[in-house]
PDB file of C-alpha atoms in Angstrom:
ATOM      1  CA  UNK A  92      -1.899  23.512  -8.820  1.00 44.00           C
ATOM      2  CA  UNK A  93      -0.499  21.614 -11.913  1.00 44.00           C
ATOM      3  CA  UNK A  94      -3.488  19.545 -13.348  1.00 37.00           C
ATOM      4  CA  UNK A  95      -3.682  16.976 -15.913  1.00 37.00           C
ATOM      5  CA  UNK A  96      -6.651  15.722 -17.530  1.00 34.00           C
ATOM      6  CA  UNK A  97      -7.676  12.148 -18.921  1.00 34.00           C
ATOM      7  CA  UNK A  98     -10.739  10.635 -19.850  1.00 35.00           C
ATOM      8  CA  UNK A  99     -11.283   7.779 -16.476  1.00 32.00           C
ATOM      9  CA  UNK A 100     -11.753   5.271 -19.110  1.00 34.00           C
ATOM     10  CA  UNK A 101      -7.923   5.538 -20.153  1.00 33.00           C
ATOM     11  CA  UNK A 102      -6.138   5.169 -16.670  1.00 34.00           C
ATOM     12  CA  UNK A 103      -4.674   2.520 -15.084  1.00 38.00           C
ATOM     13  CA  UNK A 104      -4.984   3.832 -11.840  1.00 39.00           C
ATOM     14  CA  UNK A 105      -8.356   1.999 -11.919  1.00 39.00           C
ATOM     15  CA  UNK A 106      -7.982  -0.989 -14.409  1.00 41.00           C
ATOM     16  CA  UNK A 107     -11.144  -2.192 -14.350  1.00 38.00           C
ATOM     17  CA  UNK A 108     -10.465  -4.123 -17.506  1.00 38.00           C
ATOM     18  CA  UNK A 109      -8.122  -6.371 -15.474  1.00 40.00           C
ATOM     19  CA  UNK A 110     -10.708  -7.042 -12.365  1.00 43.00           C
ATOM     20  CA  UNK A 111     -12.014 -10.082 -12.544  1.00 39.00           C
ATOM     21  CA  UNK A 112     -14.937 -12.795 -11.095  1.00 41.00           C
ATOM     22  CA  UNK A 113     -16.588 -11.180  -8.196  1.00 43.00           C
ATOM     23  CA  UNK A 114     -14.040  -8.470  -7.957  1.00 42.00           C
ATOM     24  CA  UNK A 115     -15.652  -7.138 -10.808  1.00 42.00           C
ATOM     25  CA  UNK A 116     -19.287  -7.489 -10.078  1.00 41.00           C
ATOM     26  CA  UNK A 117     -18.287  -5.626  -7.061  1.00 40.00           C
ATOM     27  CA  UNK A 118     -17.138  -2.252  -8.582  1.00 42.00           C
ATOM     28  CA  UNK A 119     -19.532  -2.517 -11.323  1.00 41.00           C
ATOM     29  CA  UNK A 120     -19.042  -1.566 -14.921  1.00 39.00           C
ATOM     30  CA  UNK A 121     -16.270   0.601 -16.012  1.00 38.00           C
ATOM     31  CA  UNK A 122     -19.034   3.507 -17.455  1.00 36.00           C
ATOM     32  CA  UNK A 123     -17.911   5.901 -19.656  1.00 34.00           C
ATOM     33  CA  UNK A 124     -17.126   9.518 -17.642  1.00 34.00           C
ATOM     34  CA  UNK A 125     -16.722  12.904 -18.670  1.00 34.00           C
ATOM     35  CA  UNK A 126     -12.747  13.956 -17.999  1.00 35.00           C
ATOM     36  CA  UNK A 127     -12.201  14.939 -14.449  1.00 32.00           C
ATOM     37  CA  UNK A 128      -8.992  17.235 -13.415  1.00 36.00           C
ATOM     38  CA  UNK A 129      -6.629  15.721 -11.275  1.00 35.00           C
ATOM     39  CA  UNK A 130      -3.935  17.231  -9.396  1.00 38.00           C
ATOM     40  CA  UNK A 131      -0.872  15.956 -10.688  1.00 39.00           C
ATOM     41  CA  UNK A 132       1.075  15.954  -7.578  1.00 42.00           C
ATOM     42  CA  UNK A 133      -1.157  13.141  -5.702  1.00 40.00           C
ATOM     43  CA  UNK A 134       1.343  11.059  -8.148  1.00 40.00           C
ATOM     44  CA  UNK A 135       4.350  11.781  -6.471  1.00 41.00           C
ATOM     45  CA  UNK A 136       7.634  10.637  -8.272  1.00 43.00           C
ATOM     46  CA  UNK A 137       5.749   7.303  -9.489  1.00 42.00           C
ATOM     47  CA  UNK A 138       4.348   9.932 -12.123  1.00 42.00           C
ATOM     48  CA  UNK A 139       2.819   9.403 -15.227  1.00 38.00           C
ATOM     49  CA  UNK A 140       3.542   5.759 -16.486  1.00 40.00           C
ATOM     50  CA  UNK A 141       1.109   4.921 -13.498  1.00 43.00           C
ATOM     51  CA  UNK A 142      -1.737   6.255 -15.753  1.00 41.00           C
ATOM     52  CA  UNK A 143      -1.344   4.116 -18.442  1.00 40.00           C
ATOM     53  CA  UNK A 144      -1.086   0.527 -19.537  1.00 42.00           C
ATOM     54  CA  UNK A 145       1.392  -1.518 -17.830  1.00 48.00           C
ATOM     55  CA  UNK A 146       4.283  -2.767 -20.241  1.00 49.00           C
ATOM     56  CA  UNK A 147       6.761  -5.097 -18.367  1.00 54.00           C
ATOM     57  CA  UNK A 148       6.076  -8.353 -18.366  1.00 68.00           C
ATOM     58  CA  UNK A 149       5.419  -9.922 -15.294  1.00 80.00           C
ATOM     59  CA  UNK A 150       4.502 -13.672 -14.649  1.00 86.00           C
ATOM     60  CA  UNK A 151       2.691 -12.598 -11.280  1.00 92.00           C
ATOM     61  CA  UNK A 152       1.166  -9.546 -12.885  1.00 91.00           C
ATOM     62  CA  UNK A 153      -2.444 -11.528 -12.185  1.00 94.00           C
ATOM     63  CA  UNK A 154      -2.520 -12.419  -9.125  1.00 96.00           C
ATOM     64  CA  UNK A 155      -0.881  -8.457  -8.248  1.00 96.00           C
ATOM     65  CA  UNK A 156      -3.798  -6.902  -9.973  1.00 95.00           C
ATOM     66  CA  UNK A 157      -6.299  -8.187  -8.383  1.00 96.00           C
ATOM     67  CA  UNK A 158      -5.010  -7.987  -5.242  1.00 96.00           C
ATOM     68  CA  UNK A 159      -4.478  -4.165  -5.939  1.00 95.00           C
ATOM     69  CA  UNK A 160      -7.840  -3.948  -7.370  1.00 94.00           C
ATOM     70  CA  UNK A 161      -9.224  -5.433  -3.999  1.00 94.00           C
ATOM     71  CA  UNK A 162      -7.524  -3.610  -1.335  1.00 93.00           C
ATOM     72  CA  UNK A 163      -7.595   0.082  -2.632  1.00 90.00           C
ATOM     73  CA  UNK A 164     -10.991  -0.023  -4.732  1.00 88.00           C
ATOM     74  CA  UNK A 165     -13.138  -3.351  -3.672  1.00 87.00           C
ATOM     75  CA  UNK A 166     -15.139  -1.251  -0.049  1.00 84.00           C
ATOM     76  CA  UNK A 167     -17.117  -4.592   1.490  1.00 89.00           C
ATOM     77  CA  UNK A 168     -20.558  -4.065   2.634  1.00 90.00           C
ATOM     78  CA  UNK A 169     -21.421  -7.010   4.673  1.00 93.00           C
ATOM     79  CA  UNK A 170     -20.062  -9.373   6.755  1.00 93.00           C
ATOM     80  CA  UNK A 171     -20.766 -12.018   4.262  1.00 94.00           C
ATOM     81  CA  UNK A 172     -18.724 -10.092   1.506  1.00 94.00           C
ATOM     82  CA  UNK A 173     -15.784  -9.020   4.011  1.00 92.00           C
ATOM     83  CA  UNK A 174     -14.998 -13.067   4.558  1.00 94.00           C
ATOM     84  CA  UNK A 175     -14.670 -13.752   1.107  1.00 95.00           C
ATOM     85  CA  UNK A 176     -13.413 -10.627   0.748  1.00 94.00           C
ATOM     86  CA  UNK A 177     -10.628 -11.422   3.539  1.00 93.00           C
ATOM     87  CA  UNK A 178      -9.828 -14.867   2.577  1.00 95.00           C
ATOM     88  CA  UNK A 179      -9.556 -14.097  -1.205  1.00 97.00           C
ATOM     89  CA  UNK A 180      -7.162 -11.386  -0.409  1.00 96.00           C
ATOM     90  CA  UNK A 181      -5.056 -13.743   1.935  1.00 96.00           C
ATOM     91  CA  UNK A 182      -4.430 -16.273  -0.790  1.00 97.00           C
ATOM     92  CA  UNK A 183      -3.144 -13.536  -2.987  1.00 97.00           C
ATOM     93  CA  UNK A 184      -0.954 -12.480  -0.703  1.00 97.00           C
ATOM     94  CA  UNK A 185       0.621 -16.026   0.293  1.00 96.00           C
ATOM     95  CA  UNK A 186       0.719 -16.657  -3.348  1.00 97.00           C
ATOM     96  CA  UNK A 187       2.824 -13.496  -3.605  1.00 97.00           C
ATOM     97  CA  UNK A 188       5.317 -14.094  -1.047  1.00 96.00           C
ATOM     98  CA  UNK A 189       6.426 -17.243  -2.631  1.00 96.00           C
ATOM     99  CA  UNK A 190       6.769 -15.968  -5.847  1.00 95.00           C
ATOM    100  CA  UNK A 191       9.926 -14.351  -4.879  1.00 90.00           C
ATOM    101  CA  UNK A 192      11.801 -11.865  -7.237  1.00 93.00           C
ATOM    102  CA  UNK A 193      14.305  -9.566  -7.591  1.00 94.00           C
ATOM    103  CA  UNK A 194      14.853  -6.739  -4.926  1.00 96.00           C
ATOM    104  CA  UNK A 195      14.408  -2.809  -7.194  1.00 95.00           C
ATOM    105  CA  UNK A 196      15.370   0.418  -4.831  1.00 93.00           C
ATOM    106  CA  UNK A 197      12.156   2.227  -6.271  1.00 92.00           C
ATOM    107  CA  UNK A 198      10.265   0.036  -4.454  1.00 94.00           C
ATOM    108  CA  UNK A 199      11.595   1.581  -0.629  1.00 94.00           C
ATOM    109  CA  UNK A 200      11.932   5.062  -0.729  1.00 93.00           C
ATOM    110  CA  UNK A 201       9.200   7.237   0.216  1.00 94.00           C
ATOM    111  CA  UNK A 202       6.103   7.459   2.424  1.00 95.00           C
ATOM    112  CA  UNK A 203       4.369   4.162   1.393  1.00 96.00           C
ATOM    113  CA  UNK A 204       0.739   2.920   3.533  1.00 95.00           C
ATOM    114  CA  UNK A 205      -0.563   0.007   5.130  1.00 93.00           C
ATOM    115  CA  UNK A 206      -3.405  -1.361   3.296  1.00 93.00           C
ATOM    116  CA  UNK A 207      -3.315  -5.061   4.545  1.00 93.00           C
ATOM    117  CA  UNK A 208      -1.865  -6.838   7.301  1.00 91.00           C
ATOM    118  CA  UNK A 209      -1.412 -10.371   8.851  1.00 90.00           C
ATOM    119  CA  UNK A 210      -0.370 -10.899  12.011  1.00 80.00           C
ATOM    120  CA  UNK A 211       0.542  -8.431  14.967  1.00 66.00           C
ATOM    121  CA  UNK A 212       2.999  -5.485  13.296  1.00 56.00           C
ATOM    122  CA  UNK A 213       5.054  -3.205  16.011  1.00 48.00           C
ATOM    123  CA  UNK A 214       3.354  -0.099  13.714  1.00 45.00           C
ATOM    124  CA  UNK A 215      -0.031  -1.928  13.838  1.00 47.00           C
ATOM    125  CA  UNK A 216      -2.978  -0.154  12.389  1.00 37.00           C
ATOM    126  CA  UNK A 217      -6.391  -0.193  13.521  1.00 36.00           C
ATOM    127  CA  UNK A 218      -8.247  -1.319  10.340  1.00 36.00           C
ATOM    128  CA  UNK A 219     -11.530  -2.549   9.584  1.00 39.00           C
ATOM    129  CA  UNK A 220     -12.353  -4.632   6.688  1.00 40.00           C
ATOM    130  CA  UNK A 221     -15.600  -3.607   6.449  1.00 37.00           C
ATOM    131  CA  UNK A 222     -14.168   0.198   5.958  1.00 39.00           C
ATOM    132  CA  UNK A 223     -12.078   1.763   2.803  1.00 37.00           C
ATOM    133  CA  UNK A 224      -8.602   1.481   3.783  1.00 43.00           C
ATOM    134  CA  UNK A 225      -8.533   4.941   2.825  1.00 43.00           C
ATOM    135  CA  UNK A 226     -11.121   6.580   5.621  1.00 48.00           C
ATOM    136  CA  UNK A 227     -10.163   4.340   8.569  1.00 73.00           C
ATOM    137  CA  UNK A 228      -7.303   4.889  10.679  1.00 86.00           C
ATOM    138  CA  UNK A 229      -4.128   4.515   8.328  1.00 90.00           C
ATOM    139  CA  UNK A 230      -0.392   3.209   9.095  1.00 91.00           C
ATOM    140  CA  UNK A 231       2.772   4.196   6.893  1.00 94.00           C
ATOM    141  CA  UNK A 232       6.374   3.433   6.660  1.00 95.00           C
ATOM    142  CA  UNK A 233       8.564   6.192   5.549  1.00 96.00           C
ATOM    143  CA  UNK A 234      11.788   5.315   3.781  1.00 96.00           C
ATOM    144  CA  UNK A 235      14.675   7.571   3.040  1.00 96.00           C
ATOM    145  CA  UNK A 236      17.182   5.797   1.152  1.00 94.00           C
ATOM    146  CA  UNK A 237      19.433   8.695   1.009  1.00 94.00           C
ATOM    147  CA  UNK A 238      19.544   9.605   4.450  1.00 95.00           C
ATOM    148  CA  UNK A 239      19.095   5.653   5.255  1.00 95.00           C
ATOM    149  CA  UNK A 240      16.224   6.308   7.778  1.00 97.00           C
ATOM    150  CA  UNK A 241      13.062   5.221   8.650  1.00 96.00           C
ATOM    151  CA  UNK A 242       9.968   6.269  10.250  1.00 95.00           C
ATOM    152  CA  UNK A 243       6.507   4.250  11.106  1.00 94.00           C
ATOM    153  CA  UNK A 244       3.447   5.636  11.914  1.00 93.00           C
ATOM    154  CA  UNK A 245      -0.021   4.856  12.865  1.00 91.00           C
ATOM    155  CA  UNK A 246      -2.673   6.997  13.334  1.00 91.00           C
ATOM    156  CA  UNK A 247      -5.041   5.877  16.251  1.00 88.00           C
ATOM    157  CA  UNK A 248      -7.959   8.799  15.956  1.00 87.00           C
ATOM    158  CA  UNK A 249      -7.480   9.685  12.833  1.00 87.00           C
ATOM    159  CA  UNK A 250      -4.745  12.330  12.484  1.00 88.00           C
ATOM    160  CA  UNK A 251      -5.206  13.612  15.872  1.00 90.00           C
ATOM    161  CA  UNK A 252      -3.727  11.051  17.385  1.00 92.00           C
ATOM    162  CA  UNK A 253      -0.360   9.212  15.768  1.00 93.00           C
ATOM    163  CA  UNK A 254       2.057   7.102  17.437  1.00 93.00           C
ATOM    164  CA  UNK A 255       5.582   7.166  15.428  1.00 94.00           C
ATOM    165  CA  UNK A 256       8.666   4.999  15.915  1.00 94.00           C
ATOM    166  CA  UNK A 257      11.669   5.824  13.692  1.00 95.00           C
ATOM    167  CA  UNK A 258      15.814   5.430  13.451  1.00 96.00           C
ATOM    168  CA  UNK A 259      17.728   3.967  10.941  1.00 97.00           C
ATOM    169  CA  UNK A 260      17.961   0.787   8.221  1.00 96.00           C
ATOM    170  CA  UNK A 261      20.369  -0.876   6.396  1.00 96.00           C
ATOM    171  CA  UNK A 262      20.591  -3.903   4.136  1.00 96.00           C
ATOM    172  CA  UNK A 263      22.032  -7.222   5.882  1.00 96.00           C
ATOM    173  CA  UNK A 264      23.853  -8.240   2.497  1.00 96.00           C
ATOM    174  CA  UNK A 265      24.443  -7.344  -0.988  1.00 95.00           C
ATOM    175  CA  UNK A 266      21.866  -9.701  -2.598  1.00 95.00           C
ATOM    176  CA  UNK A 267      19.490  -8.770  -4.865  1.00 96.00           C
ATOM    177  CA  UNK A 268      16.857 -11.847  -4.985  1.00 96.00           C
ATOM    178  CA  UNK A 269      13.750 -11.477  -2.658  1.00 97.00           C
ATOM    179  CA  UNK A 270      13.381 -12.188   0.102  1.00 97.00           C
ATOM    180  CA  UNK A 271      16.284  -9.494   1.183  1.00 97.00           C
ATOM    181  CA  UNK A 272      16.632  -8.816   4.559  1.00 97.00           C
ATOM    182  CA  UNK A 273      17.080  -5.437   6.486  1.00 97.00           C
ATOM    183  CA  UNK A 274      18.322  -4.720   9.916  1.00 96.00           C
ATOM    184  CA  UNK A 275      16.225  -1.822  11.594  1.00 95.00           C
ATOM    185  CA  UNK A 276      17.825   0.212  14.894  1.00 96.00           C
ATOM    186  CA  UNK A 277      14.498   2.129  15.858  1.00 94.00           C
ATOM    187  CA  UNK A 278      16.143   5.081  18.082  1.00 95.00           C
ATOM    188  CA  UNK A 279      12.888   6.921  19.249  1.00 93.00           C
ATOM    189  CA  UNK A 280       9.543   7.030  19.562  1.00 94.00           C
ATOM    190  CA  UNK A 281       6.671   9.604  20.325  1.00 94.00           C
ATOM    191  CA  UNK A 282       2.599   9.898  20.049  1.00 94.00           C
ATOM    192  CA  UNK A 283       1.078  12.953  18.853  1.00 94.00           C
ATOM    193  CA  UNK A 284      -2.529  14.464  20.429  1.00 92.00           C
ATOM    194  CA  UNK A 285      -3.621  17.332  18.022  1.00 86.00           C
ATOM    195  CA  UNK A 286      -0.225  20.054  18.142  1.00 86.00           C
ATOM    196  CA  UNK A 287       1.303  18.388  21.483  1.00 92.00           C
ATOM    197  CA  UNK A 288       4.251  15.418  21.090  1.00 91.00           C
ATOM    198  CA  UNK A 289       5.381  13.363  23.730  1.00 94.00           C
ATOM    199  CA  UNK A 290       8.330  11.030  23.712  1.00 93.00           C
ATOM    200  CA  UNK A 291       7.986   7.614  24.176  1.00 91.00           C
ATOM    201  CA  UNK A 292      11.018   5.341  25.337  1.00 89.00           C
ATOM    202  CA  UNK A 293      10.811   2.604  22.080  1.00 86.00           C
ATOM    203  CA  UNK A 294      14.262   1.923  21.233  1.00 90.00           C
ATOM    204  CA  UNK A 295      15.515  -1.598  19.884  1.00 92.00           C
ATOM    205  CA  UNK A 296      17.053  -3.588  17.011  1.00 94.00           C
ATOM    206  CA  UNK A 297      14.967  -6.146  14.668  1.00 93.00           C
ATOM    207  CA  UNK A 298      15.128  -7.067  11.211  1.00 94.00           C
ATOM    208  CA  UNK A 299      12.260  -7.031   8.268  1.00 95.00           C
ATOM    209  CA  UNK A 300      12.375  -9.409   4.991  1.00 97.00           C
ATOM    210  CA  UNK A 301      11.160  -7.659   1.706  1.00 97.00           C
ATOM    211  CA  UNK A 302       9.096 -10.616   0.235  1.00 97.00           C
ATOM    212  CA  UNK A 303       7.590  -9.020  -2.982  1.00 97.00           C
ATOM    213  CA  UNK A 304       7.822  -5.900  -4.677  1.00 96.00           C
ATOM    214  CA  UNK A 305       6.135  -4.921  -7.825  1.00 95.00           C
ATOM    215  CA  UNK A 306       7.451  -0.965  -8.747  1.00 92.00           C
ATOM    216  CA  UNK A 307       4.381  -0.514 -11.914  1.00 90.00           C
ATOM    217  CA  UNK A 308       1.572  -1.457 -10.037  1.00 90.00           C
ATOM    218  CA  UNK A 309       3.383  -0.324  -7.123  1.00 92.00           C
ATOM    219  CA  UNK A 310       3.159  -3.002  -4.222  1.00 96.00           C
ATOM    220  CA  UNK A 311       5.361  -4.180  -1.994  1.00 97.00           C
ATOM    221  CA  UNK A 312       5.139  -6.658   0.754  1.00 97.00           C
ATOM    222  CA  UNK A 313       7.185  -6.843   3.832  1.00 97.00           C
ATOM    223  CA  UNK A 314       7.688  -9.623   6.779  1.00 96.00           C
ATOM    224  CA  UNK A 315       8.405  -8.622  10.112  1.00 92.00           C
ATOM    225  CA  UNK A 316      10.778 -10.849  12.389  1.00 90.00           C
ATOM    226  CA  UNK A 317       7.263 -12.482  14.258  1.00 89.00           C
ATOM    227  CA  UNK A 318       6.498 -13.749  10.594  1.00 91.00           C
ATOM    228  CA  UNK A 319       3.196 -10.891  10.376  1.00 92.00           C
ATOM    229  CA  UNK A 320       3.165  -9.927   6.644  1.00 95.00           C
ATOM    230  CA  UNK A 321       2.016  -5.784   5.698  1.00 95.00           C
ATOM    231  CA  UNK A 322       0.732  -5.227   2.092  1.00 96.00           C
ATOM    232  CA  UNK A 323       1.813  -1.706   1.335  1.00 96.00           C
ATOM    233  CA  UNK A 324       1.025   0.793  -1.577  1.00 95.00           C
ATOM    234  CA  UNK A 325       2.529   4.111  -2.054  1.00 94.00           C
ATOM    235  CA  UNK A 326       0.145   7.118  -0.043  1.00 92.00           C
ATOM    236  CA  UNK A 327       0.420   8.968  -3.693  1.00 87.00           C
ATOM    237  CA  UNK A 328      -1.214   6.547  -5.442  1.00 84.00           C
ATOM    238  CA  UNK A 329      -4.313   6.693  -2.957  1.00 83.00           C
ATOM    239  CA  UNK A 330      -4.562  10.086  -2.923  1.00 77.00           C
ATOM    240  CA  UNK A 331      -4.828   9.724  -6.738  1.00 70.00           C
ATOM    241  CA  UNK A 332      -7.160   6.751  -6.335  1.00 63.00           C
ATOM    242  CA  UNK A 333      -9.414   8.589  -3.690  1.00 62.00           C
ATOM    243  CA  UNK A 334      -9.397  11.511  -6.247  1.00 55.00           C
ATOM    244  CA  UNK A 335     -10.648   9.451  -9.054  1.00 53.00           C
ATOM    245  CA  UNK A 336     -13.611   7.521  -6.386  1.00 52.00           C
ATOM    246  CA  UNK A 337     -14.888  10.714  -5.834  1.00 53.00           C
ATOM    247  CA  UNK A 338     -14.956  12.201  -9.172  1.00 50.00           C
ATOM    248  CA  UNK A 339     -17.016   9.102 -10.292  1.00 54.00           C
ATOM    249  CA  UNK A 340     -19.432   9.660  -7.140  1.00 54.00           C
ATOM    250  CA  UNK A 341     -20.558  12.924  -8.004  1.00 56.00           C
TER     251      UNK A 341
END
């Protein structure tokens, strides 16, 4: 396994020093940690500028943070907490999506992860608020920009049980301002119990707007034809996150 390690208090993965408000009194005090090792893979291809201090500017770099900082590290514990928790994060998000911006590739390809959603989505997880995104049932869209495919999946008992829709994607125009539309042609469909798959007859053609992408946090944000919005982060960076929560558990 290739490891790297870094005092906590240096990554960006967890910018505490950017949370905020209630956000912060939340998640507590940044304290100082021994280094912990952390398999360098969880970081995929977003590698290691993720660790560090962000650089580009960006004029909704604000707003992005602490909507990151919310939906992968703030867990509510009561109801109380989950409303404000829930509306605070839905004003981020409509802030976000009209911000606009300008459409960047890195954004799409890979296996990214549902970590917030409004309104019905055709993929739609089964998520609690009151839960970390990253121990209830989870939802991801795969993107292979190469290959031009796509695949959605959501798990509906954990990983023993995923339903999957997939076919291909392509871009309904050269533009490169946000929102930028894509026409989807999902071809098949299937649900998995444990090692068994059965095929499921989804087929169909829709569209999807990309609303907001931010490649350094990373976030994107995509609308679905219905108008339902799904907040997405890339799966590496919450393996790397869930990595880092339990070092600082122990």
């Amino acid at each position: 396994m290739a490891t790297l390690t870094v005092p906590l208090k240096n990554m960006c993965v967890t910018p505490r020093h950017m949370l905020r408000g209630s956000t912060k009194q939340r998640l507590g005090n940044n304290k100082r940690a021994a280094p912990h090792v952390i398999d360098t893979k969880c970081f995929a291809k977003w590698g290691l500028p993720g660790l560090f201090k962000r650089k580009a500017p960006n004029p909704m770099r604000e707003p992005t943070d602490e909507l990151y900082n919310l939906l992968v590290f703030a867990t509510p514990t009561t109801r109380r907490e989950a409303k404000e928790w829930n509306s605070r994060v839905r004003s981020l998000v409509d802030e976000l999506v009209q911000a606009g911006g300008v459409y960047d590739e890195s954004c799409m390809d890979g296996r990214w992860q549902v970590v917030h959603t409004q309104g019905p989505l055709l993929w739609k997880q089964f998520w609690d608020p009151l839960r970390s995104s990253r121990t209830a049932n989870r939802s991801f869209q795969d993107f292979d920009l190469e290959a031009g495919t796509v695949m959605n999946s959501s798990e509906l008992r954990g990983e023993s049980v995923v339903v999957s829709a997939g076919g291909s994607f392509e871009p309904e125009d050269e533009s490169q301002d946000l929102p930028k539309r894509f026409i989807a042609f999902i071809e098949e469909g299937g649900i998995t119990f444990g090692e068994r798959i059965f095929g499921l007859p989804i087929q169909g053609e829709g569209y999807f707007d990309v609303v907001y992408m931010d490649p350094q946090v990373p976030l994107r944000i995509f609308r679905g034809s219905n108008g339902s919005l799904a907040v997405q982060v890339p799966e590496s960076v919450l393996c790397a996150a869930t990595t880092l929560s339990d070092a600082n558990t122990e």
